Tab-separated table of C-alpha atoms in Angstrom:
chain	number	residue	atom	x	y	z
X	2	MET	CA	-7.265	-6.070	6.300
X	3	LYS	CA	-5.983	-4.728	8.479
X	4	SER	CA	-2.517	-6.086	7.367
X	5	ILE	CA	-2.948	-4.635	4.154
X	6	TYR	CA	-3.788	-1.325	5.879
X	7	MET	CA	-1.001	-0.944	8.291
X	8	ALA	CA	1.309	-2.343	5.263
X	9	SER	CA	0.145	0.103	3.283
X	10	LYS	CA	0.544	3.401	5.837
X	11	LEU	CA	4.524	1.759	6.511
X	12	SER	CA	5.780	1.415	2.860
X	13	PHE	CA	4.749	5.026	2.341
X	14	LEU	CA	6.231	6.946	4.809
X	15	SER	CA	9.090	4.959	4.687
X	16	GLY	CA	8.969	4.721	0.642
X	17	ASN	CA	11.337	2.388	-1.744
X	18	THR	CA	9.135	-1.113	-0.679
X	19	HIS	CA	7.786	-4.380	-1.711
X	20	VAL	CA	4.614	-5.330	-0.664
X	21	ILE	CA	2.897	-8.427	-1.124
X	22	VAL	CA	-0.314	-9.460	-0.459
X	23	HIS	CA	-2.340	-12.998	-0.550
X	24	ASP	CA	-5.741	-14.101	-1.837
X	25	CYS	CA	-6.768	-10.967	-3.854
X	26	HIS	CA	-8.911	-13.506	-5.841
X	27	ARG	CA	-11.199	-12.301	-2.824
X	28	GLU	CA	-13.343	-9.523	-2.499
X	29	ALA	CA	-12.018	-8.017	0.759
X	30	GLU	CA	-8.605	-8.098	-0.491
X	31	GLN	CA	-9.339	-6.954	-4.002
X	32	PHE	CA	-10.975	-3.351	-1.740
X	33	TYR	CA	-8.570	-3.086	0.559
X	34	CYS	CA	-6.034	-3.888	-2.072
X	35	ASP	CA	-7.197	-0.899	-4.721
X	36	THR	CA	-8.228	1.323	-1.633
X	37	PHE	CA	-4.449	1.292	0.347
X	38	LEU	CA	-2.175	-0.068	-2.295
X	39	PHE	CA	-3.291	1.328	-5.038
X	40	ASP	CA	-3.317	0.340	-8.677
X	41	LYS	CA	-0.750	2.698	-9.614
X	42	ASN	CA	1.677	0.785	-8.064
X	43	LEU	CA	1.148	-3.203	-8.819
X	44	ILE	CA	3.878	-4.296	-10.249
X	45	ASN	CA	2.928	-7.938	-11.337
X	46	SER	CA	-1.074	-10.825	-10.259
X	47	VAL	CA	-0.591	-13.485	-10.668
X	48	ASN	CA	-3.561	-15.806	-9.753
X	49	LYS	CA	-3.993	-15.617	-5.798
X	50	LEU	CA	-0.700	-13.468	-5.341
X	51	ARG	CA	-0.380	-9.098	-6.290
X	52	ILE	CA	3.127	-7.508	-5.799
X	53	TYR	CA	2.892	-3.346	-5.250
X	54	PHE	CA	6.206	-1.451	-4.986
X	55	ILE	CA	6.139	1.987	-3.361
X	56	ASN	CA	8.372	4.293	-4.685
X	57	SER	CA	9.707	6.929	-2.035
X	58	ASP	CA	8.802	9.499	-5.035
X	59	LEU	CA	5.145	8.603	-4.433
X	60	LYS	CA	4.767	9.044	-0.924
X	61	ASN	CA	1.614	10.223	0.693
X	62	PRO	CA	0.645	14.186	-0.296
X	63	LYS	CA	-1.752	14.662	2.189
X	64	LYS	CA	0.799	13.281	5.138
X	65	LYS	CA	1.229	16.248	7.298
X	66	THR	CA	4.985	16.649	9.196
X	67	ASN	CA	6.174	19.094	12.142
X	68	GLU	CA	8.498	21.168	10.709
X	69	LYS	CA	9.240	21.713	14.296
X	70	TYR	CA	10.941	18.306	15.027
X	71	LEU	CA	12.242	18.153	11.340
């Protein structure tokens, strides 16, 4: 589950990223995918596999940036 969380954080920071999650039929993976990767980013789901695409336009709006370092 840490890997799903970290993949979501990295993909929302970089944008335009595919995230592929295996074993999504299990309850824990479903919960983490729904919580961190969101259904709106889901491209396809086949058997135990889910494919998400995180677009750079969908970056996390709550992300805080420090203007001083930009």
